[in-house]
């Protein structure tokens, strides 16, 4: 078949992986959907004189600022919007005093936490927490209750001990009947 034209080869389009782009778009959309469905805000702080409440609030604020990846320069102003009552009055007075002294605005979250601790924790709080840890005994509590308080006091005291030292400290506070079982 001399007159028949040669069959034409179909040219293929360049291979692109649109699926990779789709996966990135899907992940971005999933993150957006997840973040928009979850309302996480720094809780309000009213200036409670209860040390445990204050420390819990500081811990939650730290976690939320980290989770939301709040830039360092926005942390202090953001947290300050959550002050109410005594805390808001303290903050206003603190800013006025700095301004009068010619000091720049406080913009470092770690420094703000130091100022808050100085204002809202008793002056002997660190010593009291250490004494509570040193004297902690299970007594009539359940092991679970004792363990919870043990870990809370470790965090409050920022204890840096080896694993073996912590186990020894923990076991030293358990009832002897419990130690005999193990």
PDB file of C-alpha atoms in Angstrom:
ATOM      1  CA  UNK A   1       0.000   0.000   0.000  1.00  0.00           C
ATOM      2  CA  UNK A   2       2.142   2.597  -1.374  1.00  0.00           C
ATOM      3  CA  UNK A   3      -0.254   5.470  -1.223  1.00  0.00           C
ATOM      4  CA  UNK A   4      -1.312   4.941   2.332  1.00  0.00           C
ATOM      5  CA  UNK A   5       0.152   7.510   4.629  1.00  0.00           C
ATOM      6  CA  UNK A   6       2.216   6.288   7.525  1.00  0.00           C
ATOM      7  CA  UNK A   7       0.213   6.027  10.710  1.00  0.00           C
ATOM      8  CA  UNK A   8       0.910   9.052  12.826  1.00  0.00           C
ATOM      9  CA  UNK A   9       2.313   8.551  16.221  1.00  0.00           C
ATOM     10  CA  UNK A  10       0.469  10.351  18.882  1.00  0.00           C
ATOM     11  CA  UNK A  11       2.679  12.603  20.847  1.00  0.00           C
ATOM     12  CA  UNK A  12       2.316  12.257  24.545  1.00  0.00           C
ATOM     13  CA  UNK A  13       1.904  15.277  26.732  1.00  0.00           C
ATOM     14  CA  UNK A  14       4.684  15.801  29.242  1.00  0.00           C
ATOM     15  CA  UNK A  15       4.064  13.775  32.347  1.00  0.00           C
ATOM     16  CA  UNK A  16       3.232  15.896  35.349  1.00  0.00           C
ATOM     17  CA  UNK A  17       2.271  14.688  38.744  1.00  0.00           C
ATOM     18  CA  UNK A  18      -0.850  16.697  39.443  1.00  0.00           C
ATOM     19  CA  UNK A  19      -1.534  14.311  42.297  1.00  0.00           C
ATOM     20  CA  UNK A  20       1.400  15.764  44.280  1.00  0.00           C
ATOM     21  CA  UNK A  21      -0.053  19.271  43.946  1.00  0.00           C
ATOM     22  CA  UNK A  22      -3.448  17.927  44.942  1.00  0.00           C
ATOM     23  CA  UNK A  23      -1.967  16.258  48.034  1.00  0.00           C
ATOM     24  CA  UNK A  24      -0.331  19.537  49.114  1.00  0.00           C
ATOM     25  CA  UNK A  25      -3.603  21.405  48.549  1.00  0.00           C
ATOM     26  CA  UNK A  26      -5.501  18.732  50.493  1.00  0.00           C
ATOM     27  CA  UNK A  27      -3.054  18.921  53.409  1.00  0.00           C
ATOM     28  CA  UNK A  28      -3.243  22.721  53.472  1.00  0.00           C
ATOM     29  CA  UNK A  29      -7.028  22.551  53.392  1.00  0.00           C
ATOM     30  CA  UNK A  30      -7.053  19.914  56.153  1.00  0.00           C
ATOM     31  CA  UNK A  31      -4.852  22.124  58.347  1.00  0.00           C
ATOM     32  CA  UNK A  32      -7.089  25.137  57.701  1.00  0.00           C
ATOM     33  CA  UNK A  33     -10.223  23.132  58.440  1.00  0.00           C
ATOM     34  CA  UNK A  34      -8.688  21.633  61.588  1.00  0.00           C
ATOM     35  CA  UNK A  35      -7.469  24.996  62.893  1.00  0.00           C
ATOM     36  CA  UNK A  36     -10.734  26.772  62.134  1.00  0.00           C
ATOM     37  CA  UNK A  37     -12.731  24.078  63.905  1.00  0.00           C
ATOM     38  CA  UNK A  38     -10.626  24.341  67.025  1.00  0.00           C
ATOM     39  CA  UNK A  39     -10.959  27.481  69.073  1.00  0.00           C
ATOM     40  CA  UNK A  40      -7.974  27.871  71.284  1.00  0.00           C
ATOM     41  CA  UNK A  41      -7.455  31.125  73.091  1.00  0.00           C
ATOM     42  CA  UNK A  42      -5.330  32.200  75.978  1.00  0.00           C
ATOM     43  CA  UNK A  43      -7.789  32.122  78.881  1.00  0.00           C
ATOM     44  CA  UNK A  44      -8.635  35.267  80.781  1.00  0.00           C
ATOM     45  CA  UNK A  45      -6.598  36.023  83.884  1.00  0.00           C
ATOM     46  CA  UNK A  46      -8.224  38.086  86.621  1.00  0.00           C
ATOM     47  CA  UNK A  47      -5.264  38.346  88.962  1.00  0.00           C
ATOM     48  CA  UNK A  48      -6.153  35.514  91.286  1.00  0.00           C
ATOM     49  CA  UNK A  49      -4.059  35.322  94.421  1.00  0.00           C
ATOM     50  CA  UNK A  50      -4.289  31.521  94.325  1.00  0.00           C
ATOM     51  CA  UNK A  51      -0.806  30.382  93.251  1.00  0.00           C
ATOM     52  CA  UNK A  52      -2.022  27.121  91.723  1.00  0.00           C
ATOM     53  CA  UNK A  53      -4.569  28.936  89.533  1.00  0.00           C
ATOM     54  CA  UNK A  54      -1.956  31.426  88.403  1.00  0.00           C
ATOM     55  CA  UNK A  55       0.606  28.737  87.551  1.00  0.00           C
ATOM     56  CA  UNK A  56      -2.004  26.719  85.676  1.00  0.00           C
ATOM     57  CA  UNK A  57      -2.943  29.834  83.686  1.00  0.00           C
ATOM     58  CA  UNK A  58       0.738  30.514  82.824  1.00  0.00           C
ATOM     59  CA  UNK A  59       1.157  26.895  81.685  1.00  0.00           C
ATOM     60  CA  UNK A  60      -1.936  27.018  79.479  1.00  0.00           C
ATOM     61  CA  UNK A  61      -0.887  30.377  78.006  1.00  0.00           C
ATOM     62  CA  UNK A  62       2.557  28.956  77.162  1.00  0.00           C
ATOM     63  CA  UNK A  63       1.039  25.901  75.473  1.00  0.00           C
ATOM     64  CA  UNK A  64      -1.410  27.945  73.403  1.00  0.00           C
ATOM     65  CA  UNK A  65       1.218  30.472  72.297  1.00  0.00           C
ATOM     66  CA  UNK A  66       3.436  27.593  71.212  1.00  0.00           C
ATOM     67  CA  UNK A  67       0.608  25.652  69.540  1.00  0.00           C
ATOM     68  CA  UNK A  68      -0.539  28.689  67.576  1.00  0.00           C
ATOM     69  CA  UNK A  69       3.069  29.637  66.771  1.00  0.00           C
ATOM     70  CA  UNK A  70       2.476  33.202  67.921  1.00  0.00           C
ATOM     71  CA  UNK A  71       5.526  35.277  66.934  1.00  0.00           C
ATOM     72  CA  UNK A  72       7.671  36.471  69.843  1.00  0.00           C
ATOM     73  CA  UNK A  73       6.867  40.151  69.233  1.00  0.00           C
ATOM     74  CA  UNK A  74       3.100  39.498  69.464  1.00  0.00           C
ATOM     75  CA  UNK A  75       3.003  37.362  72.609  1.00  0.00           C
ATOM     76  CA  UNK A  76       2.983  40.104  75.259  1.00  0.00           C
ATOM     77  CA  UNK A  77       0.311  42.261  73.575  1.00  0.00           C
ATOM     78  CA  UNK A  78      -1.850  39.194  72.900  1.00  0.00           C
ATOM     79  CA  UNK A  79      -1.647  37.910  76.469  1.00  0.00           C
ATOM     80  CA  UNK A  80      -2.286  41.400  77.870  1.00  0.00           C
ATOM     81  CA  UNK A  81      -5.652  41.478  76.069  1.00  0.00           C
ATOM     82  CA  UNK A  82      -6.711  38.555  78.268  1.00  0.00           C
ATOM     83  CA  UNK A  83      -6.140  40.399  81.575  1.00  0.00           C
ATOM     84  CA  UNK A  84      -9.243  41.294  83.566  1.00  0.00           C
ATOM     85  CA  UNK A  85      -9.902  42.840  86.959  1.00  0.00           C
ATOM     86  CA  UNK A  86      -6.866  43.046  89.211  1.00  0.00           C
ATOM     87  CA  UNK A  87      -4.542  41.726  86.482  1.00  0.00           C
ATOM     88  CA  UNK A  88      -5.677  44.430  84.033  1.00  0.00           C
ATOM     89  CA  UNK A  89      -5.231  47.134  86.692  1.00  0.00           C
ATOM     90  CA  UNK A  90      -1.749  45.816  87.521  1.00  0.00           C
ATOM     91  CA  UNK A  91      -0.798  45.775  83.821  1.00  0.00           C
ATOM     92  CA  UNK A  92      -1.965  49.362  83.263  1.00  0.00           C
ATOM     93  CA  UNK A  93      -0.010  50.534  86.306  1.00  0.00           C
ATOM     94  CA  UNK A  94       3.051  48.536  85.225  1.00  0.00           C
ATOM     95  CA  UNK A  95       3.014  50.146  81.752  1.00  0.00           C
ATOM     96  CA  UNK A  96       2.573  53.646  83.204  1.00  0.00           C
ATOM     97  CA  UNK A  97       5.489  53.154  85.612  1.00  0.00           C
ATOM     98  CA  UNK A  98       7.769  51.942  82.801  1.00  0.00           C
ATOM     99  CA  UNK A  99       6.740  54.848  80.608  1.00  0.00           C
ATOM    100  CA  UNK A 100       7.407  57.398  83.378  1.00  0.00           C
ATOM    101  CA  UNK A 101      10.823  55.836  83.999  1.00  0.00           C
ATOM    102  CA  UNK A 102      11.646  56.167  80.299  1.00  0.00           C
ATOM    103  CA  UNK A 103      11.857  52.403  79.833  1.00  0.00           C
ATOM    104  CA  UNK A 104      10.733  50.753  76.600  1.00  0.00           C
ATOM    105  CA  UNK A 105       7.558  48.686  76.439  1.00  0.00           C
ATOM    106  CA  UNK A 106       7.896  45.184  77.784  1.00  0.00           C
ATOM    107  CA  UNK A 107       7.924  42.956  74.718  1.00  0.00           C
ATOM    108  CA  UNK A 108       9.548  39.718  75.898  1.00  0.00           C
ATOM    109  CA  UNK A 109       7.147  36.989  77.039  1.00  0.00           C
ATOM    110  CA  UNK A 110       9.721  35.369  79.354  1.00  0.00           C
ATOM    111  CA  UNK A 111      10.328  38.711  81.102  1.00  0.00           C
ATOM    112  CA  UNK A 112       6.593  39.291  81.363  1.00  0.00           C
ATOM    113  CA  UNK A 113       6.193  35.908  83.052  1.00  0.00           C
ATOM    114  CA  UNK A 114       8.888  36.900  85.565  1.00  0.00           C
ATOM    115  CA  UNK A 115       7.030  40.134  86.342  1.00  0.00           C
ATOM    116  CA  UNK A 116       3.738  38.255  86.673  1.00  0.00           C
ATOM    117  CA  UNK A 117       5.292  35.693  89.020  1.00  0.00           C
ATOM    118  CA  UNK A 118       6.711  38.469  91.174  1.00  0.00           C
ATOM    119  CA  UNK A 119       3.290  40.113  91.383  1.00  0.00           C
ATOM    120  CA  UNK A 120       0.948  37.129  91.697  1.00  0.00           C
ATOM    121  CA  UNK A 121       2.951  34.535  93.645  1.00  0.00           C
ATOM    122  CA  UNK A 122       3.793  34.819  97.339  1.00  0.00           C
ATOM    123  CA  UNK A 123       7.407  35.857  97.940  1.00  0.00           C
ATOM    124  CA  UNK A 124       8.155  32.520  99.636  1.00  0.00           C
ATOM    125  CA  UNK A 125       6.317  30.348  97.112  1.00  0.00           C
ATOM    126  CA  UNK A 126       9.417  28.565  95.798  1.00  0.00           C
ATOM    127  CA  UNK A 127      10.528  27.583  99.285  1.00  0.00           C
ATOM    128  CA  UNK A 128       7.017  26.415 100.219  1.00  0.00           C
ATOM    129  CA  UNK A 129       6.790  24.240  97.110  1.00  0.00           C
ATOM    130  CA  UNK A 130      10.172  22.694  97.808  1.00  0.00           C
ATOM    131  CA  UNK A 131       9.154  21.937 101.396  1.00  0.00           C
ATOM    132  CA  UNK A 132       5.915  20.352 100.190  1.00  0.00           C
ATOM    133  CA  UNK A 133       7.883  18.113  97.834  1.00  0.00           C
ATOM    134  CA  UNK A 134      10.417  17.190 100.520  1.00  0.00           C
ATOM    135  CA  UNK A 135       7.658  16.303 102.995  1.00  0.00           C
ATOM    136  CA  UNK A 136       5.286  14.619 100.528  1.00  0.00           C
ATOM    137  CA  UNK A 137       3.938  11.306 101.818  1.00  0.00           C
ATOM    138  CA  UNK A 138       1.177   9.118 100.462  1.00  0.00           C
ATOM    139  CA  UNK A 139      -0.608   8.911 103.798  1.00  0.00           C
ATOM    140  CA  UNK A 140      -4.235   7.873 103.313  1.00  0.00           C
ATOM    141  CA  UNK A 141      -4.320   8.919  99.657  1.00  0.00           C
ATOM    142  CA  UNK A 142      -4.527   6.494  96.777  1.00  0.00           C
ATOM    143  CA  UNK A 143      -1.368   5.820  94.805  1.00  0.00           C
ATOM    144  CA  UNK A 144      -2.924   7.748  91.913  1.00  0.00           C
ATOM    145  CA  UNK A 145      -3.573  10.837  94.057  1.00  0.00           C
ATOM    146  CA  UNK A 146      -0.058  10.659  95.521  1.00  0.00           C
ATOM    147  CA  UNK A 147       1.467  10.275  92.049  1.00  0.00           C
ATOM    148  CA  UNK A 148      -0.487  13.248  90.706  1.00  0.00           C
ATOM    149  CA  UNK A 149       0.700  15.520  93.513  1.00  0.00           C
ATOM    150  CA  UNK A 150       4.255  14.194  93.188  1.00  0.00           C
ATOM    151  CA  UNK A 151       4.426  15.149  89.502  1.00  0.00           C
ATOM    152  CA  UNK A 152       2.734  18.514  90.073  1.00  0.00           C
ATOM    153  CA  UNK A 153       5.304  19.367  92.736  1.00  0.00           C
ATOM    154  CA  UNK A 154       8.169  18.226  90.504  1.00  0.00           C
ATOM    155  CA  UNK A 155       6.984  20.646  87.833  1.00  0.00           C
ATOM    156  CA  UNK A 156       6.466  23.478  90.341  1.00  0.00           C
ATOM    157  CA  UNK A 157       9.983  22.963  91.710  1.00  0.00           C
ATOM    158  CA  UNK A 158      11.680  22.401  88.351  1.00  0.00           C
ATOM    159  CA  UNK A 159      13.634  19.514  89.858  1.00  0.00           C
ATOM    160  CA  UNK A 160      16.521  18.182  87.774  1.00  0.00           C
ATOM    161  CA  UNK A 161      17.308  14.722  89.053  1.00  0.00           C
ATOM    162  CA  UNK A 162      18.237  11.467  87.379  1.00  0.00           C
ATOM    163  CA  UNK A 163      15.563   8.863  86.815  1.00  0.00           C
ATOM    164  CA  UNK A 164      16.928   6.777  89.697  1.00  0.00           C
ATOM    165  CA  UNK A 165      16.863   9.776  92.038  1.00  0.00           C
ATOM    166  CA  UNK A 166      13.242  10.530  91.107  1.00  0.00           C
ATOM    167  CA  UNK A 167      12.222   6.894  91.627  1.00  0.00           C
ATOM    168  CA  UNK A 168      13.926   6.921  95.019  1.00  0.00           C
ATOM    169  CA  UNK A 169      12.204  10.190  95.993  1.00  0.00           C
ATOM    170  CA  UNK A 170       8.834   8.808  94.824  1.00  0.00           C
ATOM    171  CA  UNK A 171       9.200   5.475  96.631  1.00  0.00           C
ATOM    172  CA  UNK A 172      10.330   7.253  99.789  1.00  0.00           C
ATOM    173  CA  UNK A 173       6.878   8.817 100.098  1.00  0.00           C
ATOM    174  CA  UNK A 174       4.847   5.648  99.518  1.00  0.00           C
ATOM    175  CA  UNK A 175       3.264   3.744 102.393  1.00  0.00           C
ATOM    176  CA  UNK A 176       5.482   0.865 103.503  1.00  0.00           C
ATOM    177  CA  UNK A 177       2.678  -1.629 102.798  1.00  0.00           C
ATOM    178  CA  UNK A 178       2.760  -0.607  99.131  1.00  0.00           C
ATOM    179  CA  UNK A 179       6.540  -0.906  98.948  1.00  0.00           C
ATOM    180  CA  UNK A 180       6.374  -4.413 100.455  1.00  0.00           C
ATOM    181  CA  UNK A 181       3.999  -5.550  97.665  1.00  0.00           C
ATOM    182  CA  UNK A 182       6.472  -4.605  94.919  1.00  0.00           C
TER     183      UNK A 182
END
